[in-house]
JSON list of C-alpha atoms in Angstrom, two decimals:
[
{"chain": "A", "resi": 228, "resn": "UNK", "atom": "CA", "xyz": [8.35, -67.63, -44.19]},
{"chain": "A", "resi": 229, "resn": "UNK", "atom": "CA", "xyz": [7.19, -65.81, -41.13]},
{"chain": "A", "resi": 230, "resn": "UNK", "atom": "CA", "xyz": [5.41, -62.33, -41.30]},
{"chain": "A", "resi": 231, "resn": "UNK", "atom": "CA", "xyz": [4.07, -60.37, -38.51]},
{"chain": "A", "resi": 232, "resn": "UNK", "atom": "CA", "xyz": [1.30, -57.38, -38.44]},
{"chain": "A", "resi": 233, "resn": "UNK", "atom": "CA", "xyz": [3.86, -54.49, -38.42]},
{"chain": "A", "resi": 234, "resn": "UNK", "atom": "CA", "xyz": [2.71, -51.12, -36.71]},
{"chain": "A", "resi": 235, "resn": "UNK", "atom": "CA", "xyz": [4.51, -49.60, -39.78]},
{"chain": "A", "resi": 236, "resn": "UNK", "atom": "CA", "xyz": [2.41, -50.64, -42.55]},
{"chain": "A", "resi": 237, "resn": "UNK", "atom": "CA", "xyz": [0.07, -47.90, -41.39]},
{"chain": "A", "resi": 238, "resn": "UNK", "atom": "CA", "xyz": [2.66, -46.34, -43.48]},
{"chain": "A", "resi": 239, "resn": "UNK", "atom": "CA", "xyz": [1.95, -47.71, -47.09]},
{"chain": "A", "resi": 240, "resn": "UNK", "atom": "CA", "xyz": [0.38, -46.37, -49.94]},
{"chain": "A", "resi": 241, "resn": "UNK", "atom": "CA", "xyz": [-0.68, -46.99, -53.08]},
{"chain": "A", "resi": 242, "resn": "UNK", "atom": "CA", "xyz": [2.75, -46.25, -55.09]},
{"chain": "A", "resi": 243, "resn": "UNK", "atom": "CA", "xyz": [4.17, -46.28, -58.32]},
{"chain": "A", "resi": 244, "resn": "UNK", "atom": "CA", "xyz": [8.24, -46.98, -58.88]},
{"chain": "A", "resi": 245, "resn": "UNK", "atom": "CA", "xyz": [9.62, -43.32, -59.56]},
{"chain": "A", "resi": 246, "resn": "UNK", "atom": "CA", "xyz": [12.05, -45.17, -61.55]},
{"chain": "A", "resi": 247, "resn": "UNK", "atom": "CA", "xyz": [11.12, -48.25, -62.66]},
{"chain": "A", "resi": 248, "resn": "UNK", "atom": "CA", "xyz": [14.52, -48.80, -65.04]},
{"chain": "A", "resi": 249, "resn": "UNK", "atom": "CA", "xyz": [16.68, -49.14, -61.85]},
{"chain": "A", "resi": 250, "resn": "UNK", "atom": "CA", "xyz": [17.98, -47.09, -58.35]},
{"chain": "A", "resi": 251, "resn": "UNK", "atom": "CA", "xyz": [17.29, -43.80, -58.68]},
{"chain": "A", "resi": 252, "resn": "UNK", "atom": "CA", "xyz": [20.39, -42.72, -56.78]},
{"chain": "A", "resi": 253, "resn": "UNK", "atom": "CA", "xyz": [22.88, -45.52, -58.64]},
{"chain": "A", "resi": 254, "resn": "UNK", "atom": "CA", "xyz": [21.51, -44.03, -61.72]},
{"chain": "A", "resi": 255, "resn": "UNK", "atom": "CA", "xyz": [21.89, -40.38, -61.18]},
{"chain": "A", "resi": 256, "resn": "UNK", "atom": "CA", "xyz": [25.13, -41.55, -59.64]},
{"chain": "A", "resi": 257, "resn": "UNK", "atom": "CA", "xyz": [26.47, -44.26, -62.25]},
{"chain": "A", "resi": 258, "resn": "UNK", "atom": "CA", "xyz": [27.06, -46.61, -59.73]},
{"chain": "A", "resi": 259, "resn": "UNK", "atom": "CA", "xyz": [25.79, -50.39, -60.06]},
{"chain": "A", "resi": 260, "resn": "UNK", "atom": "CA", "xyz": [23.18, -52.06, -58.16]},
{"chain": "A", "resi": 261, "resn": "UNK", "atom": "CA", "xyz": [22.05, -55.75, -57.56]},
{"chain": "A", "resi": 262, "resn": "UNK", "atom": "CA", "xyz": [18.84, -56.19, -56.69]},
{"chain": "A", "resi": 263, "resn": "UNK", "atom": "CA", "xyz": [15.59, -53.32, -56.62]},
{"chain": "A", "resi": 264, "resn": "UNK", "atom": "CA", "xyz": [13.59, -52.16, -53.77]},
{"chain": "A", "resi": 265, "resn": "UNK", "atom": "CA", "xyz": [10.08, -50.04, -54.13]},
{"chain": "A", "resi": 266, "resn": "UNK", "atom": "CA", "xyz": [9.18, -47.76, -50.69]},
{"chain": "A", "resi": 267, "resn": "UNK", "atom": "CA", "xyz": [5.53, -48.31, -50.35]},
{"chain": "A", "resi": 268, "resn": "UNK", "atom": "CA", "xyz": [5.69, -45.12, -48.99]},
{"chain": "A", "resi": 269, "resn": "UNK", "atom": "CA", "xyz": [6.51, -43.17, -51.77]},
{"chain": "A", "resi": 270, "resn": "UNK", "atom": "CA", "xyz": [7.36, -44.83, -54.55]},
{"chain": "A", "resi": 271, "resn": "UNK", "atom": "CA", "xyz": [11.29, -44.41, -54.05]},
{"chain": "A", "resi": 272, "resn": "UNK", "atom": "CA", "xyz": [13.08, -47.28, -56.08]},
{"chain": "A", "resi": 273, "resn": "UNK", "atom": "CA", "xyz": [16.35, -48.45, -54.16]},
{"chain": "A", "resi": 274, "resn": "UNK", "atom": "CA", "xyz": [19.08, -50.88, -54.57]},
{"chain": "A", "resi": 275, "resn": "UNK", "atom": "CA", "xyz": [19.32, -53.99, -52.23]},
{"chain": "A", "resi": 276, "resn": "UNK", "atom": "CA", "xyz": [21.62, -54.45, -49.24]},
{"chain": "A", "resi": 277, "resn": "UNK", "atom": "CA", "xyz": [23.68, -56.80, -51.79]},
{"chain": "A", "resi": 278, "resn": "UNK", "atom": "CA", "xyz": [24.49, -53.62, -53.61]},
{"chain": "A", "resi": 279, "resn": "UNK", "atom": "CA", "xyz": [27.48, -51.50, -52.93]},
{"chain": "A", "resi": 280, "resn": "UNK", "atom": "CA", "xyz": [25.38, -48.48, -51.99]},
{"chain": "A", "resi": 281, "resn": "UNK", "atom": "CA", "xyz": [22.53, -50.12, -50.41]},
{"chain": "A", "resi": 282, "resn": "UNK", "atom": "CA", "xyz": [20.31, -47.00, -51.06]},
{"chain": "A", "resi": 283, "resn": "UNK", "atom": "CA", "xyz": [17.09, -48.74, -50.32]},
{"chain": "A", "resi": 284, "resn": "UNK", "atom": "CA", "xyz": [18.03, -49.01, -46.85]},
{"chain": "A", "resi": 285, "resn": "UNK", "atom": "CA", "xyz": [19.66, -45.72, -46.37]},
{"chain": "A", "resi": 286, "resn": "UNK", "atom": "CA", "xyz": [16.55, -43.96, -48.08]},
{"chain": "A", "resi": 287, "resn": "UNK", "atom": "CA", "xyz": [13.96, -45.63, -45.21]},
{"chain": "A", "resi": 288, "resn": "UNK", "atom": "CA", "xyz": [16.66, -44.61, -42.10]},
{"chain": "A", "resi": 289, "resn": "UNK", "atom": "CA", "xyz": [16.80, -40.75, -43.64]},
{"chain": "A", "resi": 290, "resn": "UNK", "atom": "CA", "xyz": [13.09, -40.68, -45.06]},
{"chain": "A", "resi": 291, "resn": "UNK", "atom": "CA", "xyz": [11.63, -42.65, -42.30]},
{"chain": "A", "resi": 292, "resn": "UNK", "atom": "CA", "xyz": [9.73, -44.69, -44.71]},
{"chain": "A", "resi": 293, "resn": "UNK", "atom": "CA", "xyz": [10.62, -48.41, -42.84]},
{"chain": "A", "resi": 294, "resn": "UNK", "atom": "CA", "xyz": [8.63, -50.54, -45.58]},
{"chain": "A", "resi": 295, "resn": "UNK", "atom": "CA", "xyz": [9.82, -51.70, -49.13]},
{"chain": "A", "resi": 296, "resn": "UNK", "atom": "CA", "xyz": [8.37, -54.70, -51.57]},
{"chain": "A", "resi": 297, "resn": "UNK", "atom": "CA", "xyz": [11.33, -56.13, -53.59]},
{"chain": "A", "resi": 298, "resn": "UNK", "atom": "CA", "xyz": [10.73, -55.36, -57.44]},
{"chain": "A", "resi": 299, "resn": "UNK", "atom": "CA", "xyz": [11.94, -58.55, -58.54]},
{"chain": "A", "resi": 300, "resn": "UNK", "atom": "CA", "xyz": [10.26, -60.34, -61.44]},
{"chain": "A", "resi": 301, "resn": "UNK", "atom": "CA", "xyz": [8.65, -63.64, -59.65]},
{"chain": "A", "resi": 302, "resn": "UNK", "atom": "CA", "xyz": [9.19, -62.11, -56.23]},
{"chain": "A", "resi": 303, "resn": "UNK", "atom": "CA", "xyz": [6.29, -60.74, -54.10]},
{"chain": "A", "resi": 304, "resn": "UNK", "atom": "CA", "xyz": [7.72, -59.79, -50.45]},
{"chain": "A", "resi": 305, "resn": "UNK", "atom": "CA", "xyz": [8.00, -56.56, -48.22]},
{"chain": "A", "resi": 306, "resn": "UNK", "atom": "CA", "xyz": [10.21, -55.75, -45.55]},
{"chain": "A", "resi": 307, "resn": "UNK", "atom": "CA", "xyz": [10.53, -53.71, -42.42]},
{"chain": "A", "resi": 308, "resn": "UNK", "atom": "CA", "xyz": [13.83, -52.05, -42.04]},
{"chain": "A", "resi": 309, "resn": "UNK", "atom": "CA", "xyz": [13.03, -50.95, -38.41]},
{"chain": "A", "resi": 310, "resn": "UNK", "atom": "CA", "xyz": [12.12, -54.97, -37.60]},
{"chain": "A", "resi": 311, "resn": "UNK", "atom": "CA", "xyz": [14.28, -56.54, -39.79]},
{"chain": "A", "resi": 312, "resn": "UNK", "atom": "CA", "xyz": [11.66, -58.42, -40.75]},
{"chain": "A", "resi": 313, "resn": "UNK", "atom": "CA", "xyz": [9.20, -59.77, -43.78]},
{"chain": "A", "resi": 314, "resn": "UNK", "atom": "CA", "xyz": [5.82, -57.97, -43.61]}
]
């Protein structure tokens, strides 16, 4: 797998998952999710693109906060919504 140095991860923090039992917005929402994404930004916790409401991504376009780390058990990636790629 393929990463590049991303001018965006200027933008990560040290975070902690605001909601660590699942999407914050399919939860206040009651809506399902497939996967979870953490902003290194802020700690936002999102659902995946696979998910009907995709909030992970729609968080980073109206946030601006372009980096997220997948909060998979055995997974350890992060992506760059503005590149569309693995950081």
């Amino acid at each position: 797998m393929t990463t590049f140095l991303d001018p965006h991860l200027s933008m990560v923090r040290p975070v902690t998952p605001r909601t660590p039992q699942g999407c914050e917005d399919c939860l206040r929402m009651g809506s399902p999710w497939v996967h979870l994404r953490l902003c290194l930004t802020c700690g936002h916790v999102g659902c995946c693109d696979s998910s009907p409401m995709r909030h992970a991504r729609a968080h980073a376009a109206t946030d601006g906060h372009p980096i997220v780390q997948s909060l998979e058990p055995g997974e350890d990636w992060r992506w760059c919504f503005v590149h569309e790629a693995m950081v």
